[in-house]
Structure formats: structure tokens, C-alpha cells
PDB file of C-alpha atoms in Angstrom:
ATOM      1  CA  UNK A   1     103.137  45.243-101.463  1.00 94.00           C
ATOM      2  CA  UNK A   2     102.675  44.164-105.062  1.00 95.00           C
ATOM      3  CA  UNK A   3      99.703  42.112-106.183  1.00 96.00           C
ATOM      4  CA  UNK A   4     100.699  39.256-108.465  1.00 94.00           C
ATOM      5  CA  UNK A   5      98.849  37.032-110.898  1.00 94.00           C
ATOM      6  CA  UNK A   6      98.809  33.270-110.479  1.00 94.00           C
ATOM      7  CA  UNK A   7     100.104  32.322-113.911  1.00 93.00           C
ATOM      8  CA  UNK A   8      98.729  28.774-113.555  1.00 92.00           C
ATOM      9  CA  UNK A   9      95.220  30.265-113.863  1.00 94.00           C
ATOM     10  CA  UNK A  10      94.196  30.214-117.536  1.00 93.00           C
ATOM     11  CA  UNK A  11      92.593  33.706-117.621  1.00 93.00           C
ATOM     12  CA  UNK A  12      95.943  35.259-116.617  1.00 95.00           C
ATOM     13  CA  UNK A  13      97.923  33.572-119.384  1.00 94.00           C
ATOM     14  CA  UNK A  14      98.961  35.394-122.546  1.00 94.00           C
ATOM     15  CA  UNK A  15      97.612  38.815-121.582  1.00 94.00           C
ATOM     16  CA  UNK A  16      99.032  42.146-120.513  1.00 95.00           C
ATOM     17  CA  UNK A  17      98.251  42.295-116.798  1.00 96.00           C
ATOM     18  CA  UNK A  18      97.615  45.315-114.581  1.00 97.00           C
ATOM     19  CA  UNK A  19     100.255  46.601-112.185  1.00 97.00           C
ATOM     20  CA  UNK A  20      98.805  46.920-108.690  1.00 98.00           C
ATOM     21  CA  UNK A  21     100.490  48.275-105.572  1.00 98.00           C
ATOM     22  CA  UNK A  22      98.903  48.251-102.130  1.00 98.00           C
ATOM     23  CA  UNK A  23      99.960  50.055 -98.985  1.00 98.00           C
ATOM     24  CA  UNK A  24      98.467  48.643 -95.763  1.00 97.00           C
ATOM     25  CA  UNK A  25      98.311  50.714 -92.599  1.00 97.00           C
ATOM     26  CA  UNK A  26      96.634  49.683 -89.345  1.00 96.00           C
ATOM     27  CA  UNK A  27      95.772  52.293 -86.719  1.00 96.00           C
ATOM     28  CA  UNK A  28      93.757  51.880 -83.551  1.00 96.00           C
ATOM     29  CA  UNK A  29      90.594  52.940 -85.405  1.00 97.00           C
ATOM     30  CA  UNK A  30      91.050  51.799 -89.016  1.00 97.00           C
ATOM     31  CA  UNK A  31      92.521  49.257 -91.378  1.00 98.00           C
ATOM     32  CA  UNK A  32      93.543  51.481 -94.284  1.00 98.00           C
ATOM     33  CA  UNK A  33      94.583  50.128 -97.673  1.00 98.00           C
ATOM     34  CA  UNK A  34      95.653  52.376-100.523  1.00 98.00           C
ATOM     35  CA  UNK A  35      95.650  50.732-103.944  1.00 98.00           C
ATOM     36  CA  UNK A  36      97.404  52.205-106.983  1.00 98.00           C
ATOM     37  CA  UNK A  37      96.420  50.561-110.279  1.00 98.00           C
ATOM     38  CA  UNK A  38      97.699  50.833-113.844  1.00 98.00           C
ATOM     39  CA  UNK A  39      95.761  48.556-116.130  1.00 97.00           C
ATOM     40  CA  UNK A  40      95.515  48.052-119.865  1.00 97.00           C
ATOM     41  CA  UNK A  41      92.263  49.490-121.195  1.00 96.00           C
ATOM     42  CA  UNK A  42      91.024  46.022-122.190  1.00 96.00           C
ATOM     43  CA  UNK A  43      91.278  45.047-118.492  1.00 97.00           C
ATOM     44  CA  UNK A  44      89.263  48.079-117.365  1.00 97.00           C
ATOM     45  CA  UNK A  45      85.508  48.067-116.765  1.00 97.00           C
ATOM     46  CA  UNK A  46      83.322  50.541-114.817  1.00 96.00           C
ATOM     47  CA  UNK A  47      79.610  49.654-115.034  1.00 97.00           C
ATOM     48  CA  UNK A  48      78.477  49.055-111.430  1.00 97.00           C
ATOM     49  CA  UNK A  49      76.523  52.028-110.066  1.00 97.00           C
ATOM     50  CA  UNK A  50      75.460  50.991-106.553  1.00 97.00           C
ATOM     51  CA  UNK A  51      76.769  49.658-103.293  1.00 98.00           C
ATOM     52  CA  UNK A  52      76.387  45.889-102.887  1.00 97.00           C
ATOM     53  CA  UNK A  53      76.344  45.499-106.668  1.00 97.00           C
ATOM     54  CA  UNK A  54      78.372  42.944-108.625  1.00 97.00           C
ATOM     55  CA  UNK A  55      81.666  44.743-107.987  1.00 97.00           C
ATOM     56  CA  UNK A  56      83.870  41.817-109.056  1.00 97.00           C
ATOM     57  CA  UNK A  57      82.588  42.185-112.622  1.00 97.00           C
ATOM     58  CA  UNK A  58      84.122  45.691-112.816  1.00 97.00           C
ATOM     59  CA  UNK A  59      87.709  46.729-112.276  1.00 97.00           C
ATOM     60  CA  UNK A  60      87.850  46.442-108.534  1.00 97.00           C
ATOM     61  CA  UNK A  61      90.204  46.033-105.630  1.00 98.00           C
ATOM     62  CA  UNK A  62      89.279  43.828-102.724  1.00 98.00           C
ATOM     63  CA  UNK A  63      90.158  43.398 -99.081  1.00 98.00           C
ATOM     64  CA  UNK A  64      89.317  40.061 -97.510  1.00 98.00           C
ATOM     65  CA  UNK A  65      89.831  40.047 -93.756  1.00 98.00           C
ATOM     66  CA  UNK A  66      89.407  37.373 -91.139  1.00 98.00           C
ATOM     67  CA  UNK A  67      87.115  38.763 -88.466  1.00 97.00           C
ATOM     68  CA  UNK A  68      89.441  39.583 -85.549  1.00 96.00           C
ATOM     69  CA  UNK A  69      86.470  39.244 -83.153  1.00 94.00           C
ATOM     70  CA  UNK A  70      85.350  35.893 -84.628  1.00 95.00           C
ATOM     71  CA  UNK A  71      88.094  34.010 -86.539  1.00 95.00           C
ATOM     72  CA  UNK A  72      85.527  31.524 -87.874  1.00 96.00           C
ATOM     73  CA  UNK A  73      84.300  34.084 -90.399  1.00 97.00           C
ATOM     74  CA  UNK A  74      85.780  36.607 -92.799  1.00 98.00           C
ATOM     75  CA  UNK A  75      84.646  39.851 -94.380  1.00 98.00           C
ATOM     76  CA  UNK A  76      85.059  40.895 -98.013  1.00 98.00           C
ATOM     77  CA  UNK A  77      85.177  44.570 -99.019  1.00 98.00           C
ATOM     78  CA  UNK A  78      85.189  44.928-102.830  1.00 98.00           C
ATOM     79  CA  UNK A  79      85.534  48.472-104.188  1.00 98.00           C
ATOM     80  CA  UNK A  80      85.060  49.550-107.798  1.00 97.00           C
ATOM     81  CA  UNK A  81      86.923  52.371-109.523  1.00 96.00           C
ATOM     82  CA  UNK A  82      83.844  54.550-108.955  1.00 95.00           C
ATOM     83  CA  UNK A  83      83.927  53.872-105.206  1.00 96.00           C
ATOM     84  CA  UNK A  84      80.958  51.532-104.974  1.00 98.00           C
ATOM     85  CA  UNK A  85      81.420  48.859-102.322  1.00 98.00           C
ATOM     86  CA  UNK A  86      80.228  45.300-101.932  1.00 98.00           C
ATOM     87  CA  UNK A  87      80.659  44.172 -98.327  1.00 98.00           C
ATOM     88  CA  UNK A  88      79.672  40.839 -96.819  1.00 98.00           C
ATOM     89  CA  UNK A  89      80.701  38.388 -94.130  1.00 98.00           C
ATOM     90  CA  UNK A  90      80.333  34.697 -93.338  1.00 97.00           C
ATOM     91  CA  UNK A  91      82.294  31.490 -92.821  1.00 97.00           C
ATOM     92  CA  UNK A  92      82.709  30.582 -96.513  1.00 95.00           C
ATOM     93  CA  UNK A  93      81.884  31.624-100.069  1.00 93.00           C
ATOM     94  CA  UNK A  94      78.361  30.170 -99.972  1.00 94.00           C
ATOM     95  CA  UNK A  95      77.206  31.541 -96.614  1.00 94.00           C
ATOM     96  CA  UNK A  96      77.667  35.293 -97.108  1.00 96.00           C
ATOM     97  CA  UNK A  97      75.539  37.993 -95.506  1.00 97.00           C
ATOM     98  CA  UNK A  98      75.657  41.359 -97.251  1.00 98.00           C
ATOM     99  CA  UNK A  99      76.228  44.294 -94.905  1.00 98.00           C
ATOM    100  CA  UNK A 100      73.397  46.832 -94.709  1.00 98.00           C
ATOM    101  CA  UNK A 101      73.892  50.289 -96.208  1.00 98.00           C
ATOM    102  CA  UNK A 102      74.250  51.992 -92.811  1.00 97.00           C
ATOM    103  CA  UNK A 103      77.295  49.792 -92.093  1.00 97.00           C
ATOM    104  CA  UNK A 104      78.716  50.209 -95.604  1.00 98.00           C
ATOM    105  CA  UNK A 105      78.519  53.983 -95.142  1.00 98.00           C
ATOM    106  CA  UNK A 106      81.042  53.675 -92.282  1.00 98.00           C
ATOM    107  CA  UNK A 107      83.712  52.427 -94.740  1.00 98.00           C
ATOM    108  CA  UNK A 108      85.551  55.495 -96.028  1.00 98.00           C
ATOM    109  CA  UNK A 109      86.395  55.304 -99.719  1.00 98.00           C
ATOM    110  CA  UNK A 110      88.635  57.918-101.296  1.00 97.00           C
ATOM    111  CA  UNK A 111      89.102  57.543-105.030  1.00 95.00           C
ATOM    112  CA  UNK A 112      91.718  59.025-107.272  1.00 93.00           C
ATOM    113  CA  UNK A 113      90.346  60.266-110.557  1.00 88.00           C
ATOM    114  CA  UNK A 114      91.246  57.891-113.362  1.00 89.00           C
ATOM    115  CA  UNK A 115      93.655  59.086-116.032  1.00 94.00           C
ATOM    116  CA  UNK A 116      94.890  57.650-119.306  1.00 94.00           C
ATOM    117  CA  UNK A 117      98.552  57.141-120.202  1.00 92.00           C
ATOM    118  CA  UNK A 118      98.901  55.479-123.602  1.00 93.00           C
ATOM    119  CA  UNK A 119      96.822  52.291-123.412  1.00 94.00           C
ATOM    120  CA  UNK A 120      96.866  52.289-119.582  1.00 96.00           C
ATOM    121  CA  UNK A 121      94.125  53.496-117.302  1.00 97.00           C
ATOM    122  CA  UNK A 122      95.592  54.681-114.012  1.00 97.00           C
ATOM    123  CA  UNK A 123      93.429  54.892-110.921  1.00 98.00           C
ATOM    124  CA  UNK A 124      93.604  54.520-107.188  1.00 97.00           C
ATOM    125  CA  UNK A 125      91.435  53.849-104.186  1.00 98.00           C
ATOM    126  CA  UNK A 126      91.958  54.216-100.450  1.00 98.00           C
ATOM    127  CA  UNK A 127      89.652  52.150 -98.259  1.00 98.00           C
ATOM    128  CA  UNK A 128      89.416  52.765 -94.512  1.00 98.00           C
ATOM    129  CA  UNK A 129      87.568  50.054 -92.587  1.00 98.00           C
ATOM    130  CA  UNK A 130      86.698  50.968 -88.990  1.00 98.00           C
ATOM    131  CA  UNK A 131      87.278  48.539 -86.121  1.00 98.00           C
ATOM    132  CA  UNK A 132      83.665  49.132 -85.086  1.00 97.00           C
ATOM    133  CA  UNK A 133      82.403  47.074 -88.054  1.00 97.00           C
ATOM    134  CA  UNK A 134      83.821  44.021 -86.292  1.00 97.00           C
ATOM    135  CA  UNK A 135      82.337  45.044 -82.954  1.00 95.00           C
ATOM    136  CA  UNK A 136      85.743  46.190 -81.704  1.00 97.00           C
ATOM    137  CA  UNK A 137      86.582  49.405 -79.893  1.00 96.00           C
ATOM    138  CA  UNK A 138      90.061  49.313 -81.448  1.00 97.00           C
ATOM    139  CA  UNK A 139      92.403  47.237 -83.593  1.00 97.00           C
ATOM    140  CA  UNK A 140      95.087  47.580 -80.880  1.00 96.00           C
ATOM    141  CA  UNK A 141      96.445  44.157 -79.956  1.00 94.00           C
ATOM    142  CA  UNK A 142      94.646  42.459 -82.868  1.00 95.00           C
ATOM    143  CA  UNK A 143      96.363  40.275 -85.422  1.00 93.00           C
ATOM    144  CA  UNK A 144      94.826  41.047 -88.811  1.00 97.00           C
ATOM    145  CA  UNK A 145      94.886  38.245 -91.372  1.00 98.00           C
ATOM    146  CA  UNK A 146      93.566  38.394 -94.898  1.00 98.00           C
ATOM    147  CA  UNK A 147      94.438  38.944 -98.535  1.00 98.00           C
ATOM    148  CA  UNK A 148      94.162  41.714-101.125  1.00 98.00           C
ATOM    149  CA  UNK A 149      92.866  41.187-104.630  1.00 98.00           C
ATOM    150  CA  UNK A 150      92.363  42.845-108.020  1.00 98.00           C
ATOM    151  CA  UNK A 151      90.006  41.501-110.643  1.00 98.00           C
ATOM    152  CA  UNK A 152      87.533  42.411-113.377  1.00 97.00           C
ATOM    153  CA  UNK A 153      85.493  39.345-114.317  1.00 97.00           C
ATOM    154  CA  UNK A 154      83.454  41.061-117.069  1.00 97.00           C
ATOM    155  CA  UNK A 155      86.232  43.173-118.602  1.00 97.00           C
ATOM    156  CA  UNK A 156      87.197  42.397-122.212  1.00 97.00           C
ATOM    157  CA  UNK A 157      90.284  40.801-120.641  1.00 96.00           C
ATOM    158  CA  UNK A 158      89.401  39.279-117.256  1.00 97.00           C
ATOM    159  CA  UNK A 159      92.257  38.898-114.775  1.00 97.00           C
ATOM    160  CA  UNK A 160      92.841  37.822-111.176  1.00 97.00           C
ATOM    161  CA  UNK A 161      95.605  39.018-108.862  1.00 97.00           C
ATOM    162  CA  UNK A 162      96.406  38.667-105.160  1.00 98.00           C
ATOM    163  CA  UNK A 163      98.878  39.954-102.596  1.00 97.00           C
ATOM    164  CA  UNK A 164      99.423  36.491-101.129  1.00 98.00           C
ATOM    165  CA  UNK A 165      99.502  33.366-103.327  1.00 97.00           C
ATOM    166  CA  UNK A 166      96.360  31.271-103.766  1.00 97.00           C
ATOM    167  CA  UNK A 167      97.287  27.740-104.751  1.00 94.00           C
ATOM    168  CA  UNK A 168      94.125  26.591-106.492  1.00 94.00           C
ATOM    169  CA  UNK A 169      93.418  25.243-109.958  1.00 93.00           C
ATOM    170  CA  UNK A 170      91.290  28.258-110.961  1.00 93.00           C
ATOM    171  CA  UNK A 171      90.711  31.753-109.527  1.00 94.00           C
ATOM    172  CA  UNK A 172      89.068  31.569-106.108  1.00 94.00           C
ATOM    173  CA  UNK A 173      89.420  34.476-103.681  1.00 96.00           C
ATOM    174  CA  UNK A 174      87.119  32.954-101.047  1.00 96.00           C
ATOM    175  CA  UNK A 175      89.913  30.820 -99.607  1.00 96.00           C
ATOM    176  CA  UNK A 176      90.747  31.927 -96.032  1.00 97.00           C
ATOM    177  CA  UNK A 177      93.298  29.119 -95.724  1.00 97.00           C
ATOM    178  CA  UNK A 178      95.584  31.302 -97.894  1.00 97.00           C
ATOM    179  CA  UNK A 179      95.179  34.436 -95.729  1.00 98.00           C
ATOM    180  CA  UNK A 180      98.310  35.842 -94.153  1.00 98.00           C
ATOM    181  CA  UNK A 181      99.045  38.396 -91.483  1.00 96.00           C
ATOM    182  CA  UNK A 182      99.060  42.002 -92.686  1.00 92.00           C
TER     183      UNK A 182
END
């Protein structure tokens, strides 16, 4: 799937936007998403150096997923180009609980080394989220709903992209009402 920019959002207007592809695969044990990103260098930022840091400020790709074991909450998994992960869960944007490091370590992150092609920085990330994080033995029989995102709030050129449309006045990824089935 291709991540698109909501062109009604002011930060996305009048700039060269990244190109982001995502491949979603669900097995019994994992939700696996492989992101391939080509972004203009002014959209690229890589400063975060720890898990549960401010990943959204860097170039990052994000997986928001309704909890299949408790549909009243959702998880966010936000991965930087360096492979650092912010992971939290809760019912809304204001009531988030950050996952402890021992849980974060269960999320497999495989990064592709960044390369430069002209003014583009090309990078990729595969994120494998185990069913066990949700208290499930398996994803078999589960309907997985969520959205995929790309952003970089503190880049020279901030931008906001999603797999499924978010119909809001300004960028807001914490909107489970716009989640769709993967």
C-alpha cells in the first residue's frame, strides 16, 4: 500500500513529499510491516537515540493498531530510521501508557541502511509485532484494524502521511475512528 499526504493539512502543502510504500503481512505469530521510504533530505531527521524517545520528531514510520484483545484501546509503535521504538497503548491520545523496555524488546526491528540518491534519502524498516504483546497466543481468527503513518515533526520540512485517510483539519494520527482493516 502507498501512504498518502492529506493535502488539506497546511504542513503538506507546497513541499516535495516522501514516497512511502508499506507491505503488511499477518502470520499466526506476528503482524509484520515493511516500509520503504524515499524522502527529500529536508524531510529527513535522525536525532532520537533511545527507545520510548520522541520518535515522531525524527523521520519515522508508525503502526497504530486497535488492540484485538480489547477493542476499546489501541497501540502505537513508532520506529525511527535508526530502529528506536516508541510504543504505548491506551484508549485515546491523552491516556497513553508507554510499554516497558522488556516488552519493547519483543518487537523485532530490521532496518535497511540508508542511502543517498540525488537529494533523496532512501531507507527502510521492517517491524514485527508479536501477538503476545496483546496477550494473544496467535493472531489467527483476529481482525486487525489500524493505520500506518510517516512523519517527521522536527525535520526542516515536516510532513504527515497515512495509509488510510484521516479527515481532520490538522494532522492527528491518534484517531481510531479512521482505522481500517489490514
